[in-house]
PDB file of C-alpha atoms in Angstrom:
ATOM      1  CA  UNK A 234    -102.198  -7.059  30.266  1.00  0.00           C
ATOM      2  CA  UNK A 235    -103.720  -6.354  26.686  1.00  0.00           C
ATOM      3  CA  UNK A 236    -100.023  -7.028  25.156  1.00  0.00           C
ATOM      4  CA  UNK A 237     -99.800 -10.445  26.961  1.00  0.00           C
ATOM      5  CA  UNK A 238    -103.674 -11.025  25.940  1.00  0.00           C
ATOM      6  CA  UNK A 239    -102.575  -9.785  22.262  1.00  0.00           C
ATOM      7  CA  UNK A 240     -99.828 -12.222  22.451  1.00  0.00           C
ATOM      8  CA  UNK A 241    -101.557 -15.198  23.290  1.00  0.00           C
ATOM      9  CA  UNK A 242    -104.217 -14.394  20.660  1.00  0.00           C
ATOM     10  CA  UNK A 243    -101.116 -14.574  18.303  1.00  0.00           C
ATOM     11  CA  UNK A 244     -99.946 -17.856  19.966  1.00  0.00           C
ATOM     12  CA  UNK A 245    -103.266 -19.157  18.948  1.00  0.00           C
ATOM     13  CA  UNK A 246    -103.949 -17.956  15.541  1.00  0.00           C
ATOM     14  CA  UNK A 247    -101.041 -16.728  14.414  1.00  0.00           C
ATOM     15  CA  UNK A 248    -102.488 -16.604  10.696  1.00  0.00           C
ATOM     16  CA  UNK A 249    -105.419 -14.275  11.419  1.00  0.00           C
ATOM     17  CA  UNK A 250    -104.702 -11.142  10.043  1.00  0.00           C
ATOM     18  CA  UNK A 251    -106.891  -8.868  12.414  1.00  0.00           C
ATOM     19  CA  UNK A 252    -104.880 -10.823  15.576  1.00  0.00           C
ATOM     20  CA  UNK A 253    -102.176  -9.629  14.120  1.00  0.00           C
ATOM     21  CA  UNK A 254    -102.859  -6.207  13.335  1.00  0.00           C
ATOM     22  CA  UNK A 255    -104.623  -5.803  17.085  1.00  0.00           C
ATOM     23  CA  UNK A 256    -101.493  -7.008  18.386  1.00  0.00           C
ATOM     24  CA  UNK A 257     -99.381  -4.163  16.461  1.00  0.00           C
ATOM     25  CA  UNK A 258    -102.033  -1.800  16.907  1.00  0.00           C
ATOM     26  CA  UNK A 259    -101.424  -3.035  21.020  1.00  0.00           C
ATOM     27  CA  UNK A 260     -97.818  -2.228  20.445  1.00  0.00           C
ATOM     28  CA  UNK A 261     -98.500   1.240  19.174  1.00  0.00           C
ATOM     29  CA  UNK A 262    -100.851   2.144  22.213  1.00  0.00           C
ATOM     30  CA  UNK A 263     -98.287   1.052  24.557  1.00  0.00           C
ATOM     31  CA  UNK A 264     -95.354   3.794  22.544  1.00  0.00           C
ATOM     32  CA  UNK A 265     -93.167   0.633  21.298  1.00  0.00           C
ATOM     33  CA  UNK A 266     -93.513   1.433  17.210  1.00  0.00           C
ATOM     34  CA  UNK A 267     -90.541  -0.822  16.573  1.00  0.00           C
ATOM     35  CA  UNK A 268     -91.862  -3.771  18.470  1.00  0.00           C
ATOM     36  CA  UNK A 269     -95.259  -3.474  16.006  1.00  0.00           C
ATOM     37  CA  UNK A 270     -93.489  -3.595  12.724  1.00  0.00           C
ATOM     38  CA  UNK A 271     -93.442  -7.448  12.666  1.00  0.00           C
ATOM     39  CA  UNK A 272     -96.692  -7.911  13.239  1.00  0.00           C
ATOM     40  CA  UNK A 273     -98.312  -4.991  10.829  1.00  0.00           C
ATOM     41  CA  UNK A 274     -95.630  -6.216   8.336  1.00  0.00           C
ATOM     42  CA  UNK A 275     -97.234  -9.503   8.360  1.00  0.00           C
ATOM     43  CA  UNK A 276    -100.838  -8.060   8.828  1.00  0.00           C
ATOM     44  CA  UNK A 277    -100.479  -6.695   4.957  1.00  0.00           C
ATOM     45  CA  UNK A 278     -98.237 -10.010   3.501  1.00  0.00           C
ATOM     46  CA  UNK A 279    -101.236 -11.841   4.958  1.00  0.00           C
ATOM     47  CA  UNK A 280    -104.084  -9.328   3.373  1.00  0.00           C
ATOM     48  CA  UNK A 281    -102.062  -5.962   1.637  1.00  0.00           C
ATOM     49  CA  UNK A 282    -105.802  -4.304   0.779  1.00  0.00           C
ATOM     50  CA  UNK A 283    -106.978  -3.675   4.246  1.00  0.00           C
ATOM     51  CA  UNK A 284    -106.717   0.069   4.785  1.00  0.00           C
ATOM     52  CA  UNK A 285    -106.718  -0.482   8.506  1.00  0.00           C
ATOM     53  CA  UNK A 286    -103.479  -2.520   8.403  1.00  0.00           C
ATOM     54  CA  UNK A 287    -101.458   0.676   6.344  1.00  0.00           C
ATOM     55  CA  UNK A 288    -103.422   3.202   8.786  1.00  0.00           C
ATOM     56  CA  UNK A 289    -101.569   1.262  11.673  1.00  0.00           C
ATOM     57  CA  UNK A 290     -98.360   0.513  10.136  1.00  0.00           C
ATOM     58  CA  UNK A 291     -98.336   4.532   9.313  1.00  0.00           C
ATOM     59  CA  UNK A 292     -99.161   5.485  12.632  1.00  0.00           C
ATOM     60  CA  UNK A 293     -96.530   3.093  13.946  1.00  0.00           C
ATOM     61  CA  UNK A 294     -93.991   4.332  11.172  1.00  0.00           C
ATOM     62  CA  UNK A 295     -95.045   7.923  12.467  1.00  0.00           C
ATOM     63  CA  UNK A 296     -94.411   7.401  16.336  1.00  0.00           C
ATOM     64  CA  UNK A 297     -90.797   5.955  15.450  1.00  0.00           C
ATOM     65  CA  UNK A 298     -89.900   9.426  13.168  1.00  0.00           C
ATOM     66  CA  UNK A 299     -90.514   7.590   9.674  1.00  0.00           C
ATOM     67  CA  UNK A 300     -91.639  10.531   8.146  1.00  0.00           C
ATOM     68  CA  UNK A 301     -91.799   9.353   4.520  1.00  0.00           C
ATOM     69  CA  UNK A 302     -92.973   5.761   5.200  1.00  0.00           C
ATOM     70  CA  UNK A 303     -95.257   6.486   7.464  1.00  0.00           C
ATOM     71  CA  UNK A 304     -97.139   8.842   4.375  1.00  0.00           C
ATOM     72  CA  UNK A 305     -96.848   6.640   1.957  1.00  0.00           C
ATOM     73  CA  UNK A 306     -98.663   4.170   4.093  1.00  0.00           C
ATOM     74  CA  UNK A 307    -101.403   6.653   4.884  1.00  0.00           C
ATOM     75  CA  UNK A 308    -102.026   7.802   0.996  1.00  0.00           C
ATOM     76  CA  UNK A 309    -102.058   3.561   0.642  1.00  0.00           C
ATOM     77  CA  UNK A 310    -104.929   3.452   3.361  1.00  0.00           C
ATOM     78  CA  UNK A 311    -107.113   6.361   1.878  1.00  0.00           C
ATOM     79  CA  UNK A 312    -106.543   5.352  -1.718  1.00  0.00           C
ATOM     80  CA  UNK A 313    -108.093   1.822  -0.458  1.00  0.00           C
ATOM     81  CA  UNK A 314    -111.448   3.572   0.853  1.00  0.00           C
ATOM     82  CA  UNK A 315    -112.635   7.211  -0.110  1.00  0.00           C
ATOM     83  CA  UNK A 316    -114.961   6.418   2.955  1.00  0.00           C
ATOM     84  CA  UNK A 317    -113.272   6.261   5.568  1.00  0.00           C
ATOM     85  CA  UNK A 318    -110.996   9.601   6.611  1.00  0.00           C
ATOM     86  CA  UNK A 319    -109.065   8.448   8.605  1.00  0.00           C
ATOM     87  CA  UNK A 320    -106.248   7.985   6.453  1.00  0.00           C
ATOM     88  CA  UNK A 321    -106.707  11.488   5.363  1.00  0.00           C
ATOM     89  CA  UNK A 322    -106.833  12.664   8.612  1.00  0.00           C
ATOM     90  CA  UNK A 323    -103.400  10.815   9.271  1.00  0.00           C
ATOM     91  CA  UNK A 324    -101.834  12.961   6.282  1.00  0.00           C
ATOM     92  CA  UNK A 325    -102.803  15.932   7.643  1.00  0.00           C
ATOM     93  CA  UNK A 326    -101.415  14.963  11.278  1.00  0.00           C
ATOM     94  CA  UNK A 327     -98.158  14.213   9.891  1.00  0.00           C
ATOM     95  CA  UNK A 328     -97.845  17.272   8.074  1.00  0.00           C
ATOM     96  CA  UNK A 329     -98.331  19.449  10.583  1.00  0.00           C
ATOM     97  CA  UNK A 330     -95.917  17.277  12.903  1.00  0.00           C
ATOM     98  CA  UNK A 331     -93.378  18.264  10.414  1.00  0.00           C
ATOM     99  CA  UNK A 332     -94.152  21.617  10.676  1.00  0.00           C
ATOM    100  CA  UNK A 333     -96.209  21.918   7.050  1.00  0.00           C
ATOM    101  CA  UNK A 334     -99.069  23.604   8.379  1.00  0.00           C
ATOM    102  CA  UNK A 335    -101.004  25.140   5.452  1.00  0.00           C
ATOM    103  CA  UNK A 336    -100.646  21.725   3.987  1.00  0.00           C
ATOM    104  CA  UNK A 337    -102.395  20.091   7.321  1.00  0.00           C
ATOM    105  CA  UNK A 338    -104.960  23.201   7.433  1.00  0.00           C
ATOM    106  CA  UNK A 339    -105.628  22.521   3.414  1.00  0.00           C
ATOM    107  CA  UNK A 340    -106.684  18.949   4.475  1.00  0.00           C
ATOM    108  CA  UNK A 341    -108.408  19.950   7.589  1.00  0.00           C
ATOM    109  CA  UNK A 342    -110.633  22.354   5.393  1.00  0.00           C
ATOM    110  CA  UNK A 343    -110.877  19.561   2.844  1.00  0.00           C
ATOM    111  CA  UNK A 344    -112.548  17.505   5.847  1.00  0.00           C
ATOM    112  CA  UNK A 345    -115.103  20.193   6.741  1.00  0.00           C
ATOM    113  CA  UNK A 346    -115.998  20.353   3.356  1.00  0.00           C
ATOM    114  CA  UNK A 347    -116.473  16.845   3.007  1.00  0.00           C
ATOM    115  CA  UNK A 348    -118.392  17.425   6.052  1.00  0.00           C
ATOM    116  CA  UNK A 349    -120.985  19.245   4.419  1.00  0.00           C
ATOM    117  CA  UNK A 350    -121.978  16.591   2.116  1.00  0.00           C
ATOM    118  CA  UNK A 351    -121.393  13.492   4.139  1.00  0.00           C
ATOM    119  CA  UNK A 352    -120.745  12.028   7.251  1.00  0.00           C
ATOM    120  CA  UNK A 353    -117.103  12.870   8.624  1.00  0.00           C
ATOM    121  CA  UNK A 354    -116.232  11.452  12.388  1.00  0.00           C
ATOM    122  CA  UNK A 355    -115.397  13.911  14.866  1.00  0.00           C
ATOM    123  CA  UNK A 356    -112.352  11.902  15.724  1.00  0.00           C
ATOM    124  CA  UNK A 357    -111.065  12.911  12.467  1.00  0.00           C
ATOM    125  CA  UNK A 358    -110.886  16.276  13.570  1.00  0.00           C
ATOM    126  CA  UNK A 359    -110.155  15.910  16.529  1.00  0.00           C
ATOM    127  CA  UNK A 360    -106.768  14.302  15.745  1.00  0.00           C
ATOM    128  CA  UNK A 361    -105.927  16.944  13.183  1.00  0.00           C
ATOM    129  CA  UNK A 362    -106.670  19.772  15.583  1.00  0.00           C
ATOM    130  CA  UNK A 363    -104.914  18.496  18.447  1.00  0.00           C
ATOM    131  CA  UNK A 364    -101.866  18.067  15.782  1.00  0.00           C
ATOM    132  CA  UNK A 365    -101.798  21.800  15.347  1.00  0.00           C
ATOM    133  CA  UNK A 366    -102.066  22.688  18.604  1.00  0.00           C
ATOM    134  CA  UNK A 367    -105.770  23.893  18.486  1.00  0.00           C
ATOM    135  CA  UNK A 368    -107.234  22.649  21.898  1.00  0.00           C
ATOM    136  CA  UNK A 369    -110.122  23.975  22.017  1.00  0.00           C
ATOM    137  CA  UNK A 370    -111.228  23.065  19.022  1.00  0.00           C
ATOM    138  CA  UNK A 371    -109.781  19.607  19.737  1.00  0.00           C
ATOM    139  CA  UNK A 372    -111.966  19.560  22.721  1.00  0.00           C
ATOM    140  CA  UNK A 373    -115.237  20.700  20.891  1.00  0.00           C
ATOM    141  CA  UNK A 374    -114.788  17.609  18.581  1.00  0.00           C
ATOM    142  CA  UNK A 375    -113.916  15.529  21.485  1.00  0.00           C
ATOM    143  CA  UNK A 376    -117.157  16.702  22.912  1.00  0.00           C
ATOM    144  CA  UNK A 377    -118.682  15.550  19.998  1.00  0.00           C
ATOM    145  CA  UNK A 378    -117.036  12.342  19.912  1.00  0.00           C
ATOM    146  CA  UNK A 379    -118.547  11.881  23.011  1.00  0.00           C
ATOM    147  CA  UNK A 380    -122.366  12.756  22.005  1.00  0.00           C
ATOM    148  CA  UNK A 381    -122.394  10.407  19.280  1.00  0.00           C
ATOM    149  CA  UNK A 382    -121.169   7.067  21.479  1.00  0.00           C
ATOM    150  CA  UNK A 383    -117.675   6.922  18.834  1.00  0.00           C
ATOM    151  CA  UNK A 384    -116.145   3.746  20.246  1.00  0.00           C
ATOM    152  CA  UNK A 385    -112.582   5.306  19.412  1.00  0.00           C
ATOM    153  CA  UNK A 386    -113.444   7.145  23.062  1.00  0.00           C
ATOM    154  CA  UNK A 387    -112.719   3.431  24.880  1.00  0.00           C
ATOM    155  CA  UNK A 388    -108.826   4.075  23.956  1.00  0.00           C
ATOM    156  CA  UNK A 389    -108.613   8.297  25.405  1.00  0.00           C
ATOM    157  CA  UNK A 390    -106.358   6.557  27.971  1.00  0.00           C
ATOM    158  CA  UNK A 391    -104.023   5.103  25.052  1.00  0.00           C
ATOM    159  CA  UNK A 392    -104.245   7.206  22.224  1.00  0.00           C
ATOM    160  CA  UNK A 393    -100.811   8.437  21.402  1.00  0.00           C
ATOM    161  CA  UNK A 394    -102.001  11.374  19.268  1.00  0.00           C
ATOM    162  CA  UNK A 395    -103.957  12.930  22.556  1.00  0.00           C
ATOM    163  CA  UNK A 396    -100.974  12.839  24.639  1.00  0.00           C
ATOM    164  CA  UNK A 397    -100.349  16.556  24.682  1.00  0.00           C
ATOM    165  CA  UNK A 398    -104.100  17.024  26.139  1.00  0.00           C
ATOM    166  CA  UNK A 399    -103.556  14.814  28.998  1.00  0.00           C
ATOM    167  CA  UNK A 400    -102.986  17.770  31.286  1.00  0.00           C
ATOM    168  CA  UNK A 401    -105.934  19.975  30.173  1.00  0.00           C
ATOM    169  CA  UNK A 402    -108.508  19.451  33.324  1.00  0.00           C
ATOM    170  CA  UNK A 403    -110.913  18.927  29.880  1.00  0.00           C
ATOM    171  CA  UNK A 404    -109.345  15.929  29.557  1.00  0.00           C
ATOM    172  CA  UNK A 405    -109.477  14.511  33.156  1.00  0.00           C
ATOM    173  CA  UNK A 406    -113.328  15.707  33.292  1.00  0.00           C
ATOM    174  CA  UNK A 407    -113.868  13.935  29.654  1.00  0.00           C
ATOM    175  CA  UNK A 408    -112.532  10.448  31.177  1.00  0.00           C
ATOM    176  CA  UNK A 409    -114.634  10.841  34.643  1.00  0.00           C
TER     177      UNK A 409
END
């Protein structure tokens, strides 16, 4: 239903660049990467500042094996906004999914230590934790998530990178 909504959205405004990044975004959620590309692609000709669009397109690049693409689309994102961690986050996922762990531990320490000065959203570490097979400590963030309201928590049922916690009856109790 949200990819035929997401489609029509594009059908209406097909020059709005946050239709079109929804719409790859959509694409992602439902595991078809290659089926995004078009729309991401024209997300950045559109607008190529907007660190969300290179977060996506990275993630998307990421799901179909693009190992190298899919970084340099993440260092694009975080070199766009030293806010947001996300895109940090993202580099340390992909390491460790290519089996670079002390690399994806470096940058989850770099995140607690950013921590400690400024705000840091759980779902950054929950992401990076899951990615190194660290459930519990997943799960404490996710708990956090939850306590502060993080609107990410709408997509649990979506989110490619929580896949592998599906079966944990943490997860089932988190969505009830």
């Amino acid at each position: 239903e949200a990819l035929a909504q997401g489609r029509a959205a594009v059908d209406l405004d097909p020059a709005t660049v946050s239709v079109r990044r929804s719409l790859g975004w959509l694409y992602c959620y439902a595991r078809r990467p290659a089926d995004a590309m078009e729309h991401l692609h024209r997300a950045l000709a559109m607008n190529p500042s907007l660190e969300e669009s290179h977060l996506i397109l990275g993630q998307a690049l990421m799901q179909q094996g693009l190992a190298a693409q899919a970084e340099t689309e993440f260092r694009e994102a975080a070199s766009l906004s030293e806010e947001n961690t996300r895109a940090v986050a993202a580099l340390g996922v992909l390491a460790a999914k290519q089996g670079r762990t002390g690399e994806a531990r470096g940058i989850l320490d770099g995140l607690y230590e950013r921590a400690r000065e400024r705000y840091v959203s759980p779902v950054d570490f929950v992401v990076l934790h899951e990615a190194l097979g660290e459930r519990d400590a997943a799960f404490e963030w996710l708990d956090r998530a939850y306590e502060e309201r993080r609107g990410w928590l709408a997509y649990l049922k979506v989110e490619p990178g929580l896949d592998s916690l599906r079966g944990d009856p943490r997860f089932t109790a988190l969505l009830r």
